[in-house]
Amino acid sequence: MTTPNPFGALRGQLRDAASAFAGDAGAGAVPGILSGMVDDVDRALREELEIFPVCHHSPASALAMVRRLREKQPKVIYLELCEDLRPLLDELRNCRLPVALQAFATDIDGFPLDWAPLSVVAPITEASAEYQAIAYALDRPDVELVLVDRSTDHVFQWTPRDPAEPGEAKAADGDADEDGARHDEAALHGDAVGIEIGDLRPRFAELEAYLLHHGKVRHWSEWWDQYVEQPLVGADYDTYRQVMVMIGSLFRRLRPDRQAREDRDEDRERYMWTRMREHLAASGAEPERCLYVCGAFHAASRVEQFGLAAEGEPYEITPRTATRWMYGLIPSSHSAIEAQFGLAPGAVSIASATWTKALKRGRVTPFRLAGQQTADQKRAAKRAERERADAVPGSPEGVADRLSGFLATPPVLDDLDEAELLGWCVDIVGLARRNGYLASTADAIAVFETSILLAGMRGRGRPTPYDFEDAAVTCIEKDTVPGRRDVRRLCEILLGGDRIGAVGYDSLPPLARDVLDRLEPLGLNLSARTNQRALLDLAAEPALNPCSDLLWILRRLLGDVARPIMGARRLGERSIQESWDLAIGRNQRSLVELGYEGVTIEQVLEQRLRRDAWAPEATAATALEAVEEAILYLGSRRLADELGARAVELLTAERTVDGAPRVLRQIRRLLAHYRAAEPELPRWCERFVTAGYAHYCTLLPTAFADESTGLRQVAAMLGFLFEMESFALSLGCDHTQLELAVRQSHPEAPDKVALAWAARSRLSLMTSAELRSRCAELLANPLVVPAFPHYMSGFVQALEPVPTLAPFVVEQLSKAFAQLPDSVLLPWLPKLITALRDGARELVPVLVREAGRTFPAALSAVDAWVPPWSARPAASQAETGAAEATPGGAVARLLAAHPATCDAVAETLGYDAGWQDTESALDPQVGVTGRGEVAGLLTRHPRTADAVARLLDLQPVG
């Protein structure tokens, strides 16, 4: 006996209409698409396992789900959701919706390393069919909920390696990118890949543009609300089901051929049907007592594995990779869902408002998990019984055609609800005034009339929230936005707001619960979404020190989640009072994701420090920073020694000196800390200094000559060598190695040339007189004067390795300003300022302090002031006619016998070595002679000299 086809008449009507519309040219394509849509509907509705098509976050789908569950009361619900997320569903009763199920992986295996960390989220709202099915199943012990979609591991297995198509491709609404940036909570999901249940959107750009244009709407969310959502809110189950499958079939057939996403969609459908067959075979459940909840797009599937009676080849499910996945719940929000899934701003909030209104109008009691119910339990139970008794069953025998009537019936235009629209208009004006807009009663009237006008232009008898938003923006928002929120955002707040969910304490990972428990002595509501101010008087309340330690670790790991207002944590420095701004409740997602990495926050920090130090791109500076943080936050000598040994390895393996400035700063601080706090330096510090001394000596000539090596890096190398030289020499290093490295350095750039001169003067390879003469030659050469700022930049950078050079730099700058004419100085001055600002910003204060000590403090003293470098030398003995004192004694005899030492010192200081006639001084009977001031002083007060002589066991001279 042949089963009658209920859609035969509709198929014929659509074929005739297609032929009349397209003519002979389109007689093959358009009728095939339209009749294929009817075939897809017929096929889905005849399936033995009842298919419930849904749309993501659709109030119409949620209402139909509530009614169908009360009527059918299935024993098994198959849900299109990642199968490995099933244990998380039981934790939803401890949360405030919306929240998102999350799978998170940091240690990946089998995926590209640049994808890490991997994150998948599936948001859940109350106004969604999937949540109603979950709540129904979890509160009934005899109902089994089975997730049948691919695992989160397969989500990334099936993701193309092409970076142009990362994760799940998502189309954005017209102005979602522009308006989505306004939402503070739009980043609650981070960079996670979003899993949508029932994604219904045209994947053919021309089709979407056509629908938006002829629907007279701005974006897809508004089109869907007007032409699908509102008509189906009050429809019966059979009509809803057939229309949703038809829409899914239409979008499935009108799309570009063989997209990569199409292959993934079909594999998902094969995966889900395979899992359902396996469960039915294992459990022995009756298909008529089961319900398959999936997206309308997948309900119109044409894969060979579709249906329980399909004869296609079994689909082989590939094994998961070795990636270790962590699972948890994170808070979500309406704006986060909109931003991630490309919905128009406010679309989810409007859907939530529609859901609430439909529940009141239809007197429907939704399913809520026991831990989330807020209404009176008895009243809800009585209403549920009444709804079950009044439920209208679906077609008892076969499938009845409801599509023909739905497609042939013109849309019912709702009457204008003046009270609702007036309330919106008055409330938006009041809200706008509180946010800085100059709105008045006239604006409320204008918004009311404009809303009605826009609805009429768009073929609607009753203005929708989208019409009201456009009218409010037109009438209230002027040239500028006076506050933080624009009018469209105010409309979203008015129509429901950006509802933000929260994960309950019992559903948090152990790390998050441990953090909240340890911060309990602060006495703050850390689950609040507002900033909480914590005041810690550590001197008066030492018991708060553990809280302070924990807050500093949170600051290190989560940034502004814990923001210090007063207090600091540095090596050798601990605050006695601290003030914090805490935003833990608003950043609950970040705290939850920390729980995926360890059991305690100290464990997570230790893992991250090790990961940073052993990363492929790690440097010696990175490892030294990890050592400092291990001391500051963990107080672990073992970990610090381990990271320090790693720093030695990294330093000896480096072939560049890009990190030399950071290395110098870090090792300075660490050595100062250990010398002040420890009885002896760790072994790794000694190894680091000796290795760094040899390493930088080896690379110094190359760094001076290499154009790609910056001046700051070379100065930091010299700073390390000169500052650590005494320590390195005590550990067995050779000073000759440094001297040879400086001698072999032959830079060409002016700034490096000046730095090399400074290094030579520091090693006594160049006298001060020679250095001054070279700078004088530079100023005297007109061809070199334009480059003199670069020389000065090199000298300023040399203040770090050779701090005693500060008076010389001040002297040369003063000479330049004194000698250069204005025609040369004025064009030269901007170059000098730029060079100092870009290359020596932190060293300029050293020059300023030195100049303050050199120049007179009062303006009146400037005229009589003589620069130290311009002072005339002391008059000679021939000019004054006075005889200089000639020293005598053992010291004079020693110096006269070995004059080389004095000659070297005089040459270093820039003086000519001239020896007086010391024959009389060498006679012990003569002693100290001369008519100088020192000789006169000793003659008048001989007791001091006699006492010193007796102390030194010498013979006093009379």
Short mmCIF file of C-alpha atoms in Angstrom, two decimals, residues 8-177:
data_model
loop_
_atom_site.label_atom_id
_atom_site.label_comp_id
_atom_site.label_asym_id
_atom_site.label_seq_id
_atom_site.Cartn_x
_atom_site.Cartn_y
_atom_site.Cartn_z
CA GLY A 8 2.01 16.52 -3.50
CA ALA A 9 -0.31 19.44 -4.11
CA LEU A 10 2.20 21.94 -2.70
CA ARG A 11 4.95 20.49 -4.87
CA GLY A 12 2.85 20.93 -7.96
CA GLN A 13 1.93 24.51 -7.08
CA LEU A 14 5.58 25.43 -6.52
CA ARG A 15 6.63 23.87 -9.83
CA ASP A 16 3.93 25.75 -11.73
CA ALA A 17 4.88 29.01 -10.01
CA ALA A 18 8.57 28.46 -10.77
CA SER A 19 7.88 27.77 -14.42
CA ALA A 20 5.71 30.86 -14.73
CA PHE A 21 8.25 32.99 -12.94
CA ALA A 22 11.50 31.77 -14.54
CA GLY A 23 10.28 30.72 -17.98
CA ASP A 24 12.17 28.24 -20.08
CA ALA A 25 15.60 29.53 -19.01
CA GLY A 26 15.10 28.62 -15.38
CA ALA A 27 12.75 25.70 -15.86
CA GLY A 28 15.42 23.24 -14.72
CA ALA A 29 16.95 24.99 -11.70
CA VAL A 30 14.20 26.88 -9.87
CA PRO A 31 11.56 24.13 -9.91
CA GLY A 32 14.19 21.65 -8.77
CA ILE A 33 15.11 23.85 -5.80
CA LEU A 34 11.51 24.45 -4.77
CA SER A 35 10.41 20.83 -5.15
CA GLY A 36 13.61 19.74 -3.39
CA MET A 37 12.67 21.88 -0.42
CA VAL A 38 9.34 20.10 -0.18
CA ASP A 39 11.10 16.74 -0.47
CA ASP A 40 13.43 17.67 2.38
CA VAL A 41 10.49 18.60 4.59
CA ASP A 42 8.69 15.37 3.74
CA ARG A 43 11.80 13.30 4.37
CA ALA A 44 12.56 14.92 7.75
CA LEU A 45 8.99 14.61 9.02
CA ARG A 46 8.63 10.96 7.95
CA GLU A 47 11.74 9.90 9.86
CA GLU A 48 11.03 7.34 12.57
CA LEU A 49 13.18 9.28 15.06
CA GLU A 50 11.40 12.59 15.59
CA ILE A 51 13.57 15.51 14.51
CA PHE A 52 13.09 18.82 16.30
CA PRO A 53 14.62 21.63 14.19
CA VAL A 54 15.79 24.68 16.12
CA CYS A 55 17.43 28.03 15.58
CA HIS A 56 20.14 29.38 17.86
CA HIS A 57 18.70 31.55 20.69
CA SER A 58 15.24 31.64 19.12
CA PRO A 59 12.24 32.32 21.41
CA ALA A 60 9.95 30.59 18.90
CA SER A 61 12.10 27.45 19.07
CA ALA A 62 12.16 27.59 22.86
CA LEU A 63 8.36 27.95 23.09
CA ALA A 64 7.81 25.09 20.65
CA MET A 65 10.26 22.98 22.65
CA VAL A 66 8.44 23.62 25.93
CA ARG A 67 5.09 22.67 24.41
CA ARG A 68 6.47 19.58 22.67
CA LEU A 69 8.25 18.29 25.75
CA ARG A 70 5.11 18.59 27.87
CA GLU A 71 3.13 16.77 25.22
CA LYS A 72 5.53 14.02 24.13
CA GLN A 73 7.52 13.54 27.36
CA PRO A 74 10.41 11.76 25.63
CA LYS A 75 12.66 9.37 27.49
CA VAL A 76 15.81 10.07 25.44
CA ILE A 77 16.86 13.45 24.05
CA TYR A 78 19.64 13.58 21.50
CA LEU A 79 21.13 17.06 21.44
CA GLU A 80 23.41 18.63 18.84
CA LEU A 81 26.26 19.59 21.17
CA CYS A 82 29.85 18.42 21.58
CA GLU A 83 29.62 15.02 23.23
CA ASP A 84 32.49 15.61 25.65
CA LEU A 85 30.68 18.61 27.19
CA ARG A 86 28.03 16.38 28.79
CA PRO A 87 29.47 16.41 32.38
CA LEU A 88 29.27 20.21 32.43
CA LEU A 89 25.51 20.28 31.99
CA ASP A 90 24.90 19.10 35.57
CA GLU A 91 26.70 22.23 36.84
CA LEU A 92 24.26 24.61 35.15
CA ARG A 93 21.94 24.52 38.15
CA ASN A 94 24.58 26.43 40.15
CA CYS A 95 24.87 29.24 37.62
CA ARG A 96 23.03 32.37 36.60
CA LEU A 97 22.35 32.35 32.85
CA PRO A 98 23.71 33.16 30.38
CA VAL A 99 26.84 31.07 30.77
CA ALA A 100 28.97 29.18 28.29
CA LEU A 101 30.27 25.63 28.33
CA GLN A 102 34.00 25.72 27.63
CA ALA A 103 36.67 23.25 26.60
CA PHE A 104 40.19 24.58 26.99
CA ALA A 105 43.61 23.16 26.10
CA THR A 106 47.06 24.68 26.55
CA ASP A 107 49.25 21.59 25.96
CA ILE A 108 48.28 20.62 22.44
CA ASP A 109 49.30 17.56 20.46
CA GLY A 110 48.43 17.07 16.82
CA PHE A 111 47.62 20.72 16.05
CA PRO A 112 49.79 23.64 14.89
CA LEU A 113 51.61 25.18 17.83
CA ASP A 114 50.52 28.70 16.89
CA TRP A 115 46.90 27.69 17.55
CA ALA A 116 47.52 27.33 21.29
CA PRO A 117 45.68 27.81 23.52
CA LEU A 118 42.63 26.06 22.07
CA SER A 119 39.24 27.15 23.38
CA VAL A 120 35.70 26.18 22.43
CA VAL A 121 32.56 27.70 23.95
CA ALA A 122 28.89 26.88 23.65
CA PRO A 123 26.74 29.66 25.17
CA ILE A 124 23.47 28.81 26.88
CA THR A 125 20.57 31.23 27.46
CA GLU A 126 17.16 30.57 28.95
CA ALA A 127 15.41 31.70 25.77
CA SER A 128 16.84 28.79 23.79
CA ALA A 129 15.40 25.43 22.88
CA GLU A 130 18.55 23.60 23.92
CA TYR A 131 18.37 24.93 27.49
CA GLN A 132 14.72 23.91 27.78
CA ALA A 133 15.63 20.40 26.68
CA ILE A 134 18.56 20.30 29.12
CA ALA A 135 16.45 21.53 32.04
CA TYR A 136 13.70 19.02 31.21
CA ALA A 137 16.11 16.09 31.08
CA LEU A 138 18.32 16.88 34.08
CA ASP A 139 15.40 17.28 36.51
CA ARG A 140 13.89 13.91 35.52
CA PRO A 141 15.87 10.81 36.54
CA ASP A 142 14.11 8.64 33.97
CA VAL A 143 15.09 10.88 31.04
CA GLU A 144 18.46 10.43 29.37
CA LEU A 145 20.24 13.34 27.70
CA VAL A 146 22.77 12.31 25.06
CA LEU A 147 25.07 14.75 23.26
CA VAL A 148 25.80 13.46 19.77
CA ASP A 149 27.83 16.15 17.98
CA ARG A 150 31.56 15.87 17.30
CA SER A 151 33.90 16.33 20.23
CA THR A 152 35.81 19.55 20.79
CA ASP A 153 38.94 17.73 19.66
CA HIS A 154 37.25 16.97 16.32
CA VAL A 155 36.26 20.64 16.01
CA PHE A 156 39.91 21.49 15.53
CA GLN A 157 40.71 18.27 13.68
CA TRP A 158 38.24 19.34 11.02
CA THR A 159 39.36 22.96 11.01
CA PRO A 160 41.26 23.90 7.82
CA ARG A 161 44.93 24.64 8.34
CA ASP A 162 44.54 27.68 6.09
CA PRO A 163 44.74 30.76 8.41
CA ALA A 164 42.31 32.56 6.11
CA GLU A 165 39.51 30.36 7.49
CA PRO A 166 40.17 29.92 11.21
CA GLY A 167 37.79 27.85 13.25
CA GLU A 168 34.12 28.23 12.51
CA ALA A 169 33.47 30.77 9.78
CA LYS A 170 31.03 33.38 11.01
CA ALA A 171 29.42 36.12 8.96
CA ALA A 172 28.97 39.48 10.63
CA ASP A 173 25.83 41.56 10.51
CA GLY A 174 25.85 44.86 8.74
CA ASP A 175 27.01 47.06 11.56
CA ALA A 176 27.94 44.46 14.15
CA ASP A 177 31.62 45.27 14.01
#
